[in-house]
Short mmCIF file of C-alpha atoms in Angstrom, two decimals:
data_model
loop_
_atom_site.label_atom_id
_atom_site.label_comp_id
_atom_site.label_asym_id
_atom_site.label_seq_id
_atom_site.Cartn_x
_atom_site.Cartn_y
_atom_site.Cartn_z
CA MET A 1 5.66 -6.21 -1.86
CA SER A 2 5.32 -8.22 -5.06
CA ALA A 3 2.30 -10.37 -5.76
CA LEU A 4 4.41 -13.52 -5.47
CA SER A 5 5.88 -12.61 -2.10
CA SER A 6 2.48 -11.64 -0.72
CA TRP A 7 1.08 -14.96 -1.98
CA LEU A 8 3.85 -16.75 -0.08
CA TRP A 9 3.33 -14.95 3.24
CA GLY A 10 3.50 -17.48 6.02
CA THR A 11 3.66 -17.50 9.78
CA SER A 12 7.36 -16.62 9.97
CA GLN A 13 6.92 -13.59 7.68
CA LEU A 14 3.86 -12.56 9.68
CA ASP A 15 5.75 -12.87 12.97
CA GLU A 16 8.64 -10.90 11.51
CA ALA A 17 6.33 -8.13 10.24
CA ILE A 18 4.46 -7.90 13.56
CA ASP A 19 7.76 -7.84 15.47
CA LYS A 20 8.99 -5.02 13.22
CA ALA A 21 5.72 -3.06 13.53
CA THR A 22 5.87 -3.34 17.33
CA SER A 23 9.64 -3.05 17.77
CA GLU A 24 11.03 -1.79 21.05
CA PHE A 25 13.41 0.27 18.90
CA LEU A 26 10.62 2.41 17.43
CA PRO A 27 10.40 5.76 19.21
CA ALA A 28 7.39 6.01 21.53
CA GLY A 29 4.31 7.15 19.66
CA THR A 30 5.79 6.20 16.27
CA GLU A 31 3.93 3.73 14.10
CA ASP A 32 4.82 2.36 10.69
CA ILE A 33 1.38 2.91 9.18
CA ALA A 34 2.35 1.38 5.81
CA LEU A 35 3.61 -1.80 7.50
CA ASN A 36 0.55 -1.94 9.77
CA LEU A 37 -1.77 -1.72 6.76
CA GLU A 38 0.29 -4.33 4.88
CA ILE A 39 -0.19 -6.69 7.85
CA CYS A 40 -3.95 -5.96 7.73
CA ASP A 41 -4.01 -6.66 3.99
CA GLN A 42 -2.27 -10.01 4.49
CA ILE A 43 -4.78 -10.96 7.19
CA ARG A 44 -7.82 -9.75 5.22
CA SER A 45 -6.70 -11.60 2.06
CA LYS A 46 -6.10 -14.70 4.22
CA SER A 47 -2.49 -14.88 3.03
CA ALA A 48 -1.64 -14.77 6.74
CA PRO A 49 -3.86 -16.90 9.01
CA ALA A 50 -5.94 -14.80 11.43
CA LYS A 51 -5.23 -17.12 14.37
CA ASP A 52 -1.48 -16.83 13.77
CA ALA A 53 -1.79 -13.04 13.64
CA MET A 54 -3.78 -13.01 16.89
CA ARG A 55 -1.18 -15.20 18.59
CA ALA A 56 1.72 -13.06 17.34
CA LEU A 57 -0.04 -9.94 18.67
CA LYS A 58 -0.75 -11.71 21.96
CA ARG A 59 2.95 -12.57 22.24
CA ARG A 60 3.88 -8.90 21.70
CA LEU A 61 1.26 -7.77 24.23
CA ASN A 62 3.02 -9.93 26.82
CA HIS A 63 6.34 -8.15 26.17
CA LYS A 64 7.84 -6.38 29.19
CA ASN A 65 8.45 -3.13 27.26
CA PRO A 66 5.37 -0.86 27.52
CA ASN A 67 6.14 0.75 24.14
CA VAL A 68 5.91 -2.68 22.49
CA GLN A 69 2.62 -3.31 24.30
CA VAL A 70 1.12 0.03 23.20
CA LEU A 71 2.23 -0.53 19.60
CA ALA A 72 0.77 -4.06 19.69
CA LEU A 73 -2.57 -2.72 20.95
CA SER A 74 -2.62 -0.08 18.24
CA LEU A 75 -1.76 -2.64 15.55
CA THR A 76 -4.45 -4.97 16.89
CA ASP A 77 -7.03 -2.18 16.67
CA ILE A 78 -5.99 -1.26 13.12
CA CYS A 79 -6.33 -4.93 12.15
CA VAL A 80 -9.73 -5.17 13.88
CA LYS A 81 -10.88 -2.28 11.70
CA ASN A 82 -9.21 -3.49 8.48
CA GLY A 83 -8.43 -7.22 8.77
CA GLY A 84 -11.85 -8.73 8.16
CA ASP A 85 -14.43 -10.61 10.19
CA HIS A 86 -12.27 -13.74 10.49
CA PHE A 87 -9.62 -11.68 12.34
CA VAL A 88 -12.20 -9.93 14.53
CA ALA A 89 -13.46 -13.36 15.61
CA GLU A 90 -9.93 -14.24 16.81
CA ILE A 91 -9.59 -10.98 18.74
CA ALA A 92 -13.00 -11.53 20.36
CA SER A 93 -11.93 -15.02 21.47
CA ARG A 94 -11.45 -16.02 25.09
CA GLU A 95 -7.79 -16.76 24.32
CA PHE A 96 -7.07 -13.16 23.31
CA ILE A 97 -9.41 -11.26 25.65
CA ASP A 98 -8.49 -13.33 28.72
CA ASN A 99 -4.84 -12.56 27.97
CA LEU A 100 -5.63 -8.82 27.96
CA VAL A 101 -7.43 -9.19 31.30
CA SER A 102 -4.44 -11.07 32.76
CA ILE A 103 -2.17 -8.21 31.67
CA LEU A 104 -4.52 -5.75 33.40
CA LYS A 105 -4.01 -7.66 36.67
CA VAL A 106 -0.21 -7.13 36.66
CA SER A 107 0.53 -5.03 39.75
CA ASN A 108 3.09 -2.64 38.24
CA LEU A 109 1.45 -2.33 34.81
CA ASN A 110 2.38 0.83 32.92
CA HIS A 111 -0.44 3.40 33.19
CA GLU A 112 -0.56 4.03 29.43
CA VAL A 113 -0.74 0.29 28.69
CA LYS A 114 -3.55 -0.17 31.23
CA ASN A 115 -5.56 2.74 29.84
CA SER A 116 -5.04 1.53 26.27
CA ILE A 117 -6.21 -2.02 27.10
CA LEU A 118 -9.29 -0.68 28.89
CA ARG A 119 -10.10 1.74 26.06
CA HIS A 120 -9.82 -1.01 23.44
CA ILE A 121 -11.91 -3.50 25.42
CA GLN A 122 -14.55 -0.80 25.87
CA ASN A 123 -14.51 0.23 22.20
CA TRP A 124 -14.57 -3.35 20.91
CA GLY A 125 -17.24 -4.38 23.42
CA LEU A 126 -19.50 -1.58 22.22
CA ALA A 127 -18.68 -2.12 18.53
CA PHE A 128 -19.44 -5.85 18.75
CA GLU A 129 -22.81 -5.41 20.50
CA GLY A 130 -25.56 -7.35 18.78
CA LYS A 131 -23.10 -9.87 17.33
CA PRO A 132 -23.53 -13.06 19.40
CA SER A 133 -20.31 -14.66 18.15
CA LEU A 134 -18.34 -11.64 19.43
CA SER A 135 -20.26 -11.17 22.69
CA TYR A 136 -17.43 -12.30 24.98
CA VAL A 137 -15.76 -8.88 24.63
CA GLY A 138 -18.92 -7.12 25.85
CA THR A 139 -19.26 -9.58 28.72
CA VAL A 140 -15.68 -8.90 29.82
CA TYR A 141 -16.19 -5.15 29.43
CA LYS A 142 -19.26 -5.29 31.70
CA THR A 143 -17.37 -7.41 34.24
CA LEU A 144 -14.44 -4.96 34.32
CA LEU A 145 -16.92 -2.10 34.63
CA SER A 146 -18.61 -3.77 37.62
CA GLU A 147 -15.17 -4.38 39.19
CA GLY A 148 -14.45 -0.65 39.04
CA MET A 149 -11.68 -0.92 36.45
CA PHE A 150 -13.20 1.99 34.52
CA HIS A 151 -13.23 5.23 36.45
CA LEU A 152 -16.14 7.00 34.80
#
C-alpha cells in the first residue's frame, strides 16, 4: 500500500479490509496475516479510527457464519497485540465486551466460537490486570467464571 493510500484510509476502506480479512469465503483456519497486520498498522498509526475498527469487528462477530466469527476474534486479538493502547481501550469497552457476552448466550452457538470467545476474554482479562481503565474485561471474566462458563 502506498504512503498516500495509507494516509487516506477511512472508515469504508477499514470496513472493506476487515470484511476481506474475515470473509466467509476464506477456508476455515486460513488467515491473511499480511492483511491482518496491515489493518493493525492502520489502527496503530491512527489512520483508521480505533472505535471504527472495534465496531467493524463487532459487526463481523455478530455474523451468522462461525468461520467469520472465529476469523473476527483472531483479527481482534492480533489488533489487541499490535494496534496500540487506543485500540485496546475500545476492545475493553462495555460496548465490545457486552457484545461478546451476548454472543455467548446464543443457545445454538458454535462450539469453536464459544471456546474462542471464552479464551480471549480470559486472556485479555488476565493481560489487562492492574490497568484500571481496562478492568471491565477482568470483571466480566470473573463473572463468567462464577457462572460456570469456564469448565476448569
